[in-house]
Amino acid sequence: MFGLFKKDKEVSFIAPMEGEVVDIVEVPDQVFSRKMVGDGIAIKPTTGVVVAPCNGKIVSLLPSNHAVGIIDDDGIEILIHVGIDTVELKGKGLKSFVNVGDVVKKGDLLIEADLKFIESAGKSTITPIIITNMGNVKEIVKIQGNVEVGKGEVMKILIKA
Amino acid sequence: MEKVEVILNNKTGLHARPASVITKVASRFKSDIKITKDGREGNAKSIVSILSIAAVYGDSLFISAEGIDDMEAITTIKQLIENNFVE
């Protein structure tokens, strides 16, 4: 009898920002470093361009343009939170190019952050990229090192079959 | 189904930190819990969903729950919001 094995699905996410990938536990905010909202990686960005790491739909965009939530075509929820405590900037230094409900493709421009401004305001620019519905996820394979925005895989997510 | 209204007193609105506290507390309950603002509904157990209602300071929010512990769920979450997300 040939068994019909349901294979776990692999979904690849590309780098949403350019810079150095850091472990999520190194992010200077317990909400992320203690994985309270999910698991993932963070990027210490060298440029302020933020692009969609996957194909999907924008489901949330905070009024201060510092955080965007996407549900990808496979149902994975991803949260990109530009900088730490950047909600306090009330939108200054952050410009969004999408709206809630927009369908996006890998590489589409989401947000442009003025990194110099954010740093001069005393905020960290470290950007956590988190999978928030970990219940469906079997494993996240995380890339280390430096990444180019919109190019190259930064995380591989294994969804339970 | 139980429902209650609460005003958001947090000056920075319902951003990642307070949303994560709601998610953490909501996940303890068996009931389905929703937070609604102006007809926009978010699942209280999903941070991305809560963030999608984009609630800001002064907004009137409705917390509704359906399930075995719905009364306890809406009371706890209402208190959480009124206490500015200190558990």
XYZ file of N, CA and C in Angstrom:
744
model
N 0.867 -1.191 0.000
C 0.000 0.000 0.000
C 0.898 1.233 0.000
N 0.756 2.069 -1.007
C 1.583 3.277 -1.030
C 0.964 4.319 -0.115
N 1.698 4.728 0.841
C 1.181 5.732 1.781
C 1.104 7.092 1.104
N 0.070 7.820 1.422
C -0.014 9.179 0.876
C 0.460 10.124 1.971
N 1.703 10.546 1.865
C 2.226 11.416 2.905
C 1.990 12.859 2.515
N 1.409 13.611 3.433
C 1.217 15.037 3.172
C 2.539 15.699 3.530
N 3.140 16.356 2.565
C 4.434 16.975 2.839
C 4.235 18.339 3.480
N 5.056 18.635 4.481
C 5.038 19.976 5.053
C 5.413 20.950 3.951
N 4.773 22.116 3.965
C 5.071 23.071 2.891
C 6.177 24.024 3.314
N 7.075 24.335 2.393
C 8.174 25.266 2.660
C 7.874 26.597 2.005
N 7.916 27.660 2.769
C 7.682 28.980 2.194
C 8.916 29.837 2.438
N 9.377 30.474 1.387
C 10.601 31.260 1.485
C 10.281 32.748 1.587
N 10.894 33.423 2.564
C 10.699 34.866 2.706
C 11.996 35.564 2.335
N 11.916 36.612 1.509
C 13.137 37.334 1.151
C 13.371 38.493 2.129
N 14.574 39.026 2.086
C 14.955 40.076 3.034
C 14.127 41.341 2.814
N 13.356 41.791 3.828
C 12.558 43.000 3.655
C 13.366 44.288 3.829
N 14.558 44.152 4.427
C 15.425 45.326 4.582
C 16.858 44.911 4.315
N 17.710 45.913 4.135
C 19.126 45.649 3.875
C 19.906 45.854 5.162
N 20.802 44.915 5.454
C 21.624 45.095 6.645
C 22.056 43.773 7.218
N 22.264 43.760 8.516
C 22.770 42.563 9.188
C 21.625 41.871 9.926
N 21.523 40.569 9.729
C 20.490 39.799 10.435
C 20.964 39.550 11.863
N 20.102 39.851 12.820
C 20.450 39.541 14.215
C 19.392 38.618 14.803
N 19.775 37.899 15.816
C 18.870 36.980 16.498
C 17.768 37.782 17.173
N 16.553 37.267 17.121
C 15.430 37.971 17.727
C 15.635 38.199 19.231
N 16.396 37.321 19.877
C 16.603 37.473 21.317
C 17.513 38.660 21.646
N 18.136 39.240 20.628
C 19.017 40.395 20.861
C 18.285 41.722 20.712
N 17.013 41.674 20.334
C 16.267 42.922 20.121
C 16.021 43.596 21.471
N 16.306 44.919 21.581
C 16.153 45.602 22.874
C 14.706 45.918 23.248
N 13.857 44.930 23.189
C 12.457 45.092 23.590
C 11.907 43.710 23.891
N 11.440 43.554 25.118
C 11.009 42.223 25.559
C 9.866 41.645 24.738
N 9.035 42.514 24.205
C 7.900 42.025 23.405
C 8.420 41.124 22.287
N 9.567 41.497 21.730
C 10.139 40.711 20.632
C 11.173 39.710 21.121
N 12.087 40.152 22.003
C 13.190 39.267 22.405
C 12.693 38.059 23.194
N 11.560 38.219 23.883
C 11.007 37.081 24.614
C 9.984 36.327 23.781
N 9.925 36.646 22.504
C 9.054 35.942 21.547
C 7.591 35.969 21.987
N 7.194 37.097 22.590
C 5.817 37.213 23.085
C 4.807 37.274 21.940
N 5.230 37.758 20.795
C 4.281 37.859 19.692
C 4.564 36.832 18.603
N 5.620 36.089 18.743
C 5.946 35.093 17.737
C 7.452 34.933 17.614
N 7.878 34.246 16.558
C 9.300 33.993 16.364
C 9.732 34.550 15.021
N 11.023 34.816 14.894
C 11.512 35.322 13.622
C 12.934 35.812 13.764
N 13.230 36.878 13.018
C 14.573 37.442 13.061
C 14.460 38.953 13.200
N 15.592 39.619 13.284
C 15.582 41.081 13.243
C 16.699 41.503 12.305
N 16.556 42.691 11.743
C 17.611 43.203 10.861
C 18.072 44.543 11.404
N 19.409 44.697 11.475
C 20.004 46.003 11.819
C 20.185 46.674 10.463
N 19.290 47.596 10.082
C 19.308 48.054 8.692
C 20.397 49.081 8.385
N 20.857 49.035 7.123
C 21.823 50.036 6.664
C 21.132 51.039 5.729
N 19.960 50.630 5.201
C 19.144 51.577 4.438
C 17.709 51.503 4.947
N 16.919 52.539 4.636
C 15.573 52.617 5.209
C 14.462 52.016 4.380
N 14.824 51.346 3.289
C 13.788 50.775 2.414
C 13.252 49.474 3.008
N 11.918 49.354 3.092
C 11.284 48.130 3.584
C 10.396 47.584 2.473
N 10.652 46.325 2.071
C 9.838 45.735 1.003
C 9.126 44.489 1.504
N 8.124 44.058 0.747
C 7.372 42.863 1.125
C 8.258 41.622 1.003
N 8.326 40.816 2.076
C 9.174 39.626 2.024
C 8.486 38.434 1.356
N 7.194 38.627 1.039
C 6.390 37.521 0.516
C 5.257 38.103 -0.320
N 4.562 37.195 -1.032
C 3.334 37.619 -1.721
C 2.207 37.534 -0.706
N 1.345 38.526 -0.665
C 0.254 38.440 0.303
C -0.600 39.691 0.309
N -1.251 39.909 1.437
C -2.169 41.039 1.564
C -1.823 41.817 2.834
N -1.867 43.140 2.728
C -1.616 43.984 3.895
C -2.852 43.934 4.784
N -2.701 43.453 6.001
C -3.849 43.401 6.906
C -3.784 44.449 7.996
N -2.601 44.946 8.291
C -2.532 46.028 9.269
C -1.388 46.967 8.958
N -1.639 48.234 9.221
C -0.623 49.269 9.041
C -0.911 50.285 10.127
N 0.004 50.431 11.058
C -0.280 51.349 12.151
C -0.228 52.797 11.665
N -1.054 53.684 12.249
C -1.139 55.079 11.792
C 0.213 55.790 11.765
N 1.133 55.347 12.636
C 2.446 55.984 12.661
C 3.422 55.345 11.676
N 2.894 54.477 10.797
C 3.694 53.888 9.710
C 4.917 53.101 10.170
N 4.942 52.671 11.418
C 6.153 51.984 11.865
C 5.966 50.464 11.905
N 4.760 49.993 11.661
C 4.554 48.542 11.708
C 3.532 48.134 10.666
N 3.847 47.040 9.976
C 2.942 46.544 8.940
C 2.746 45.044 9.136
N 1.485 44.597 8.976
C 1.176 43.174 9.108
C 0.702 42.635 7.772
N 1.245 41.502 7.386
C 0.894 40.903 6.101
C 0.446 39.469 6.332
N -0.580 39.040 5.602
C -0.880 37.594 5.577
C -0.443 37.107 4.212
N 0.458 36.145 4.189
C 0.974 35.710 2.894
C 0.014 34.710 2.269
N 0.257 34.386 1.025
C -0.661 33.529 0.262
C -0.876 32.159 0.900
N 0.028 31.738 1.775
C -0.133 30.446 2.440
C -0.715 30.603 3.838
N -1.140 31.804 4.191
C -1.774 32.006 5.496
C -0.836 32.342 6.627
N 0.437 32.572 6.313
C 1.385 32.930 7.370
C 1.219 34.411 7.682
N 1.130 34.719 8.976
C 1.009 36.119 9.410
C 2.394 36.635 9.748
N 2.759 37.756 9.122
C 4.088 38.287 9.415
C 3.969 39.745 9.832
N 4.708 40.114 10.868
C 4.688 41.479 11.365
C 6.080 42.069 11.183
N 6.158 43.222 10.513
C 7.441 43.924 10.374
C 7.317 45.191 11.199
N 8.161 45.329 12.209
C 8.077 46.459 13.132
C 9.345 47.286 12.994
N 9.248 48.405 12.273
C 10.442 49.195 11.950
C 10.922 49.937 13.192
N 12.082 49.544 13.696
C 12.642 50.203 14.869
C 11.931 49.832 16.161
N 12.501 50.291 17.262
C 11.949 49.976 18.586
C 11.393 51.253 19.209
N 10.170 51.166 19.755
C 9.497 52.331 20.354
C 9.281 53.459 19.344
N 9.284 53.108 18.075
C 9.131 54.118 17.030
C 7.698 54.627 16.937
N 6.775 53.999 17.677
C 5.402 54.527 17.719
C 5.424 55.949 18.279
N 6.417 56.221 19.116
C 6.516 57.535 19.758
C 6.895 58.646 18.782
N 7.372 58.281 17.596
C 7.733 59.291 16.598
C 6.504 59.842 15.888
N 5.367 59.204 16.136
C 4.077 59.635 15.571
C 4.148 59.843 14.055
N 4.856 58.954 13.374
C 4.868 59.012 11.917
C 6.012 59.810 11.321
N 6.734 60.576 12.153
C 7.851 61.370 11.615
C 8.977 60.419 11.229
N 9.548 60.647 10.049
C 10.666 59.802 9.629
C 10.235 58.472 9.056
N 8.925 58.295 8.874
C 8.419 57.031 8.346
C 7.333 57.315 7.317
N 7.504 56.758 6.126
C 6.522 56.993 5.077
C 6.031 55.653 4.558
N 4.709 55.519 4.417
C 4.212 54.242 3.927
C 3.732 54.366 2.482
N 3.877 53.299 1.748
C 3.512 53.284 0.329
C 2.397 52.291 0.039
N 1.813 51.742 1.101
C 0.724 50.781 0.915
C -0.427 51.137 1.833
N -1.581 50.523 1.569
C -2.744 50.677 2.435
C -3.245 49.311 2.847
N -4.023 49.293 3.931
C -4.623 48.034 4.365
C -5.519 47.528 3.246
N -5.389 46.262 2.956
C -6.195 45.665 1.880
C -5.421 45.490 0.585
N -4.291 46.172 0.467
C -3.489 46.052 -0.759
C -2.927 44.644 -0.892
N -2.911 44.172 -2.127
C -2.246 42.902 -2.419
C -0.814 43.244 -2.814
N 0.151 42.557 -2.224
C 1.547 42.868 -2.518
C 2.291 41.648 -3.026
N 3.365 41.933 -3.767
C 4.227 40.861 -4.247
C 5.590 41.035 -3.576
N 6.331 39.934 -3.522
C 7.692 39.974 -2.974
C 8.436 41.137 -3.608
N 9.037 41.965 -2.770
C 9.854 43.055 -3.299
C 9.115 44.377 -3.428
N 7.792 44.388 -3.279
C 7.041 45.649 -3.372
C 7.426 46.570 -2.217
N 7.549 47.866 -2.515
C 7.913 48.842 -1.496
C 6.772 49.017 -0.495
N 7.070 48.878 0.784
C 6.053 49.041 1.821
C 6.236 50.359 2.567
N 7.430 50.549 3.100
C 7.715 51.692 3.961
C 9.108 52.217 3.648
N 9.271 53.541 3.803
C 10.621 54.101 3.732
C 10.892 54.776 5.063
N 11.977 54.365 5.703
C 12.295 54.916 7.014
C 13.526 55.812 6.907
N 13.491 56.952 7.593
C 14.656 57.836 7.637
C 15.477 57.384 8.846
N 16.450 56.507 8.573
C 17.194 55.895 9.673
C 17.930 56.943 10.519
N 18.485 57.960 9.836
C 19.230 58.991 10.573
C 18.310 59.714 11.535
N 17.109 60.028 11.071
C 16.158 60.739 11.919
C 15.761 59.889 13.118
N 15.495 58.612 12.842
C 15.062 57.702 13.904
C 16.150 57.588 14.975
N 17.390 57.473 14.516
C 18.504 57.370 15.473
C 18.713 58.668 16.233
N 18.550 59.795 15.536
C 18.758 61.079 16.221
C 17.673 61.332 17.253
N 16.533 60.664 17.081
C 15.448 60.791 18.056
C 15.660 59.835 19.224
N 16.783 59.131 19.195
C 17.121 58.242 20.308
C 16.475 56.865 20.235
N 15.984 56.493 19.053
C 15.343 55.176 18.924
C 16.252 54.213 18.161
N 16.142 52.946 18.516
C 16.903 51.928 17.790
C 16.210 51.651 16.462
N 17.009 51.411 15.415
C 16.416 51.101 14.109
C 16.288 49.601 13.879
N 16.702 48.804 14.864
C 16.601 47.344 14.713
C 15.153 46.986 14.400
N 14.947 46.208 13.361
C 13.593 45.912 12.873
C 13.275 44.430 13.005
N 12.419 44.059 13.963
C 12.011 42.659 14.072
C 11.060 42.273 12.938
N 11.237 41.072 12.448
C 10.359 40.507 11.426
C 9.852 39.199 12.008
N 8.570 39.174 12.377
C 8.062 38.089 13.219
C 6.909 37.346 12.562
N 6.934 36.028 12.691
C 5.783 35.220 12.290
C 4.871 35.153 13.510
N 3.656 35.663 13.393
C 2.814 35.764 14.580
C 1.807 34.634 14.752
N 1.623 33.796 13.754
C 0.724 32.645 13.953
C 1.536 31.359 13.949
N 2.329 31.230 14.999
C 3.267 30.115 15.097
C 2.573 28.763 15.254
N 1.282 28.779 15.553
C 0.547 27.522 15.721
C 0.567 26.656 14.475
N 0.651 27.316 13.298
C 0.653 26.557 12.049
C 2.045 26.229 11.552
N 3.036 26.754 12.271
C 4.405 26.651 11.768
C 5.148 25.523 12.468
N 5.792 24.686 11.665
C 6.548 23.581 12.238
C 7.957 24.046 12.598
N 8.537 24.843 11.714
C 9.928 25.252 11.924
C 10.232 26.518 11.134
N 11.109 27.358 11.690
C 11.611 28.497 10.910
C 13.111 28.317 10.754
N 13.572 28.334 9.503
C 15.010 28.271 9.263
C 15.472 29.705 9.019
N 16.386 30.166 9.843
C 16.789 31.568 9.775
C 18.173 31.716 9.165
N 18.295 32.706 8.301
C 19.581 32.974 7.655
C 20.380 33.926 8.554
N 21.689 33.793 8.515
C 22.503 34.735 9.280
C 23.329 35.563 8.327
N 23.902 36.628 8.846
C 24.814 37.415 8.025
C 24.148 38.650 7.452
N 24.767 39.186 6.433
C 24.255 40.406 5.814
C 23.324 40.070 4.667
N 22.273 40.862 4.511
C 21.309 40.625 3.447
C 21.073 41.889 2.643
N 20.706 41.673 1.383
C 20.363 42.786 0.491
C 18.854 42.888 0.418
N 18.328 44.078 0.494
C 16.874 44.243 0.493
C 16.277 43.678 -0.787
N 15.225 42.881 -0.628
C 14.512 42.344 -1.783
C 15.209 41.196 -2.482
N 16.390 40.842 -1.989
C 17.134 39.763 -2.652
C 17.494 38.713 -1.629
N 17.465 37.485 -2.027
C 17.964 36.441 -1.133
C 17.013 36.106 -0.007
N 17.049 34.870 0.370
C 16.152 34.354 1.400
C 16.631 34.777 2.786
N 15.704 35.183 3.643
C 16.088 35.545 5.000
C 15.491 34.563 6.009
N 14.369 33.944 5.628
C 13.760 32.919 6.480
C 13.086 31.885 5.592
N 13.135 30.635 6.048
C 12.361 29.594 5.365
C 11.388 29.060 6.403
N 10.092 29.132 6.084
C 9.088 28.685 7.054
C 8.501 27.364 6.621
N 8.500 26.419 7.545
C 7.933 25.110 7.260
C 6.546 25.074 7.886
N 5.514 24.979 7.024
C 4.144 24.959 7.536
C 3.725 23.510 7.743
N 3.003 23.269 8.846
C 2.541 21.902 9.126
C 1.587 21.459 8.022
N 1.734 20.220 7.627
C 0.902 19.685 6.529
C -0.556 19.603 6.946
N -23.368 35.247 24.036
C -22.360 36.233 23.643
C -22.385 37.400 24.617
N -21.237 37.821 25.077
C -21.148 38.953 25.986
C -20.414 40.088 25.300
N -20.817 41.311 25.645
C -20.191 42.454 24.980
C -20.038 43.604 25.966
N -18.950 44.346 25.849
C -18.768 45.495 26.740
C -17.978 46.577 25.995
N -18.195 47.827 26.412
C -17.505 48.934 25.742
C -16.408 49.484 26.649
N -15.336 49.941 26.038
C -14.260 50.540 26.823
C -13.591 51.629 25.984
N -13.115 52.677 26.667
C -12.424 53.752 25.944
C -10.916 53.509 26.050
N -10.225 53.657 24.934
C -8.777 53.445 24.929
C -8.078 54.698 25.462
N -7.421 54.544 26.615
C -6.779 55.689 27.250
C -5.292 55.771 27.002
N -4.788 54.862 26.182
C -3.356 54.822 25.948
C -2.954 55.871 24.923
N -2.056 56.793 25.321
C -1.713 57.919 24.447
C -1.129 57.475 23.104
N -0.390 56.372 23.085
C 0.210 55.938 21.820
C -0.684 54.954 21.061
N -1.897 54.801 21.530
C -2.832 53.939 20.813
C -2.575 52.459 21.016
N -3.255 51.651 20.215
C -3.140 50.202 20.366
C -2.034 49.696 19.438
N -0.794 49.934 19.859
C 0.337 49.510 19.028
C 0.880 48.169 19.517
N 2.065 47.786 19.031
C 2.549 46.412 19.254
C 2.600 45.987 20.713
N 3.095 46.875 21.590
C 3.248 46.433 22.976
C 1.905 46.146 23.648
N 0.962 47.110 23.659
C -0.334 46.802 24.282
C -1.080 45.682 23.558
N -0.935 45.630 22.246
C -1.609 44.562 21.489
C -1.064 43.201 21.904
N 0.224 43.131 22.179
C 0.822 41.846 22.564
C 0.327 41.420 23.939
N 0.065 42.389 24.814
C -0.452 42.064 26.150
C -1.883 41.526 26.029
N -2.674 42.173 25.174
C -4.045 41.688 24.954
C -4.026 40.259 24.422
N -3.175 40.022 23.445
C -3.083 38.687 22.840
C -2.720 37.646 23.888
N -1.741 37.999 24.715
C -1.271 37.070 25.747
C -2.412 36.729 26.709
N -3.151 37.751 27.160
C -4.235 37.533 28.112
C -5.407 36.828 27.434
N -5.758 37.254 26.240
C -6.907 36.662 25.520
C -6.692 35.180 25.251
N -5.448 34.812 24.992
C -5.162 33.408 24.658
C -5.406 32.455 25.808
N -5.537 33.010 27.028
C -5.800 32.139 28.178
C -7.245 31.655 28.205
N -8.117 32.361 27.479
C -9.538 32.025 27.528
C -9.937 31.104 26.394
N -10.971 30.287 26.650
C -11.433 29.360 25.629
C -12.310 30.069 24.600
N -12.971 31.146 25.029
C -13.926 31.831 24.152
C -13.253 32.477 22.954
N -14.063 32.713 21.943
C -13.661 33.538 20.799
C -13.818 34.972 21.242
N -12.769 35.771 21.149
C -12.851 37.145 21.626
C -12.551 38.108 20.491
N -13.413 39.126 20.360
C -13.184 40.098 19.282
C -13.109 41.502 19.858
N -12.302 42.351 19.225
C -12.273 43.761 19.597
C -12.692 44.541 18.364
N -13.669 45.416 18.530
C -14.219 46.130 17.374
C -14.136 47.635 17.570
N -13.799 48.322 16.488
C -13.804 49.787 16.507
C -14.413 50.242 15.201
N -15.478 51.038 15.272
C -16.127 51.555 14.050
C -16.387 50.469 13.023
N -16.828 49.326 13.482
C -17.147 48.266 12.531
C -15.962 47.425 12.095
N -14.742 47.855 12.436
C -13.558 47.044 12.105
C -13.330 46.059 13.235
N -13.283 44.780 12.884
C -13.198 43.763 13.915
C -11.846 43.064 13.904
N -11.295 42.848 15.098
C -10.029 42.132 15.189
C -10.158 40.963 16.150
N -9.464 39.876 15.833
C -9.438 38.715 16.715
C -8.439 39.005 17.836
N -8.906 39.007 19.080
C -8.049 39.401 20.200
C -6.875 38.451 20.430
N -6.937 37.266 19.855
C -5.847 36.310 20.056
C -4.776 36.410 18.974
N -4.950 37.347 18.059
C -3.967 37.506 16.977
C -3.466 38.941 16.961
N -2.165 39.139 17.160
C -1.658 40.500 17.249
C -1.827 41.253 15.927
N -1.620 40.553 14.843
C -1.749 41.204 13.533
C -3.198 41.651 13.316
N -4.134 40.852 13.817
C -5.546 41.186 13.693
C -5.909 42.385 14.564
N -5.380 42.436 15.803
C -5.662 43.571 16.684
C -5.088 44.850 16.075
N -3.876 44.751 15.555
C -3.248 45.936 14.958
C -4.044 46.439 13.759
N -4.786 45.529 13.115
C -5.518 45.945 11.914
C -6.665 46.896 12.230
N -7.134 46.945 13.494
C -8.212 47.891 13.782
C -7.659 49.294 14.023
N -6.338 49.394 14.170
C -5.632 50.684 14.269
C -6.304 51.637 15.258
N -6.567 51.159 16.448
C -7.232 51.988 17.461
C -6.267 53.028 18.011
N -6.765 54.256 18.169
C -5.928 55.329 18.706
C -6.540 55.867 20.002
N -5.789 56.693 20.673
C -6.176 57.288 21.944
C -7.571 57.914 21.845
N -8.426 57.549 22.783
C -9.775 58.109 22.815
C -10.820 57.291 22.078
N -10.372 56.294 21.340
C -11.322 55.466 20.578
C -12.207 54.651 21.508
N -13.450 54.483 21.080
C -14.380 53.627 21.805
C -14.270 52.228 21.215
N -13.955 51.260 22.063
C -13.776 49.887 21.588
C -14.850 48.988 22.188
N -15.300 48.018 21.410
C -16.224 47.015 21.927
C -15.488 45.698 22.033
N -15.579 45.093 23.220
C -14.973 43.777 23.398
C -16.128 42.790 23.456
N -16.083 41.775 22.593
C -17.146 40.773 22.644
C -16.519 39.394 22.710
N -17.229 38.491 23.367
C -16.701 37.142 23.492
C -17.837 36.142 23.430
N -17.523 34.986 22.891
C -18.518 33.918 22.796
C -17.859 32.620 23.219
N -18.412 32.012 24.251
C -17.822 30.756 24.716
C -18.063 30.553 26.188
N -17.487 29.514 26.700
C -17.759 29.069 28.067
C -17.304 30.091 29.123
N -16.268 30.845 28.805
C -15.758 31.817 29.776
C -15.882 33.239 29.245
N -16.943 33.494 28.475
C -17.041 34.791 27.791
C -17.145 35.973 28.750
N -17.893 35.822 29.826
C -18.054 36.932 30.762
C -16.714 37.281 31.406
N -16.011 36.249 31.815
C -14.702 36.459 32.447
C -13.727 37.092 31.455
N -13.797 36.632 30.216
C -12.883 37.135 29.176
C -13.088 38.628 28.946
N -14.357 39.050 28.743
C -14.543 40.475 28.435
C -14.247 41.344 29.655
N -14.543 40.852 30.848
C -14.249 41.626 32.057
C -12.743 41.794 32.222
N -12.007 40.721 32.030
C -10.554 40.771 32.197
C -9.921 41.712 31.172
N -10.347 41.609 29.930
C -9.746 42.447 28.893
C -10.161 43.903 29.060
N -11.376 44.139 29.488
C -11.814 45.523 29.736
C -10.943 46.137 30.824
N -10.723 45.371 31.897
C -9.890 45.872 32.999
C -8.467 46.121 32.546
N -7.986 45.245 31.691
C -6.625 45.369 31.169
C -6.463 46.687 30.417
N -7.443 47.015 29.582
C -7.387 48.250 28.795
C -7.537 49.462 29.718
N -8.431 49.341 30.705
C -8.627 50.462 31.640
C -7.405 50.695 32.514
N -6.672 49.629 32.797
C -5.453 49.754 33.602
C -4.227 50.052 32.752
N -4.454 50.485 31.552
C -3.355 50.801 30.637
C -2.408 49.630 30.436
N -2.977 48.452 30.297
C -2.250 47.248 29.923
C -1.271 46.743 30.959
N -1.475 47.126 32.209
C -0.690 46.529 33.279
C -1.492 45.338 33.767
N -0.891 44.161 33.726
C -1.672 42.950 34.047
C -1.900 42.782 35.539
